[in-house]
């Protein structure tokens, strides 16, 4: 399955609480929907920065492989 998920680029990282909540929920639901298969996130630029907490710190860190383009991780 492929999903597109956008963030409000006009807001700073410290103003993205709603994004993180909804994004984490989507990751968890997708993981369960696909028989607990690891999820591949493809991001670009600031999307890589926003996806980082899901991979490193979030409860779903074991579920995600992050591929980021246009941004140094």
XYZ file of C-alpha atoms in Angstrom:
73
model
C 0.000 0.000 0.000
C 1.088 3.546 -0.635
C -0.017 6.537 1.416
C 0.756 10.211 1.046
C 1.082 12.217 4.233
C 1.792 15.943 4.259
C 2.730 18.438 6.936
C 2.170 22.177 7.226
C 5.486 23.622 6.070
C 4.542 27.004 7.538
C 4.869 25.627 11.069
C 8.071 24.901 12.987
C 9.005 21.487 14.357
C 7.735 22.507 17.783
C 4.286 23.243 16.298
C 3.706 19.850 14.660
C 1.991 17.977 17.521
C -1.108 17.162 15.460
C 1.098 15.926 12.611
C 3.064 13.596 14.907
C -0.108 12.188 16.461
C -1.770 11.499 13.106
C 1.419 10.240 11.465
C 2.200 7.811 14.281
C -1.373 6.522 14.139
C -1.100 5.980 10.371
C 2.194 4.094 10.790
C 0.723 1.832 13.476
C -2.483 1.161 11.521
C -0.556 0.426 8.335
C 1.794 -1.919 10.198
C -1.153 -3.891 11.581
C -3.050 -3.812 8.287
C -0.067 -5.405 6.526
C 0.408 -8.329 8.908
C 3.057 -6.536 10.970
C 5.375 -6.085 8.007
C 8.039 -3.394 8.359
C 7.033 -0.090 6.784
C 9.270 1.825 4.396
C 8.962 5.600 4.649
C 10.213 7.598 1.688
C 10.687 11.233 2.593
C 12.163 14.346 1.069
C 13.809 17.318 2.710
C 12.008 18.347 5.928
C 9.834 15.220 5.755
C 12.897 13.232 6.804
C 13.307 15.377 9.897
C 9.624 15.001 10.768
C 9.700 11.216 10.298
C 12.802 10.731 12.463
C 11.065 10.529 15.873
C 8.823 7.748 14.573
C 11.880 5.703 13.665
C 14.161 6.427 16.592
C 12.067 7.334 19.621
C 8.508 6.269 18.937
C 6.840 3.061 19.997
C 6.796 2.119 16.328
C 10.563 2.347 15.827
C 10.838 -1.394 15.150
C 8.229 -1.082 12.387
C 9.891 1.517 10.180
C 12.741 1.786 7.713
C 13.357 5.416 6.723
C 14.619 6.377 3.282
C 15.174 10.103 3.023
C 16.153 12.051 -0.068
C 17.408 15.608 -0.241
C 18.241 15.678 3.463
C 21.197 14.390 5.423
C 20.197 12.104 8.305
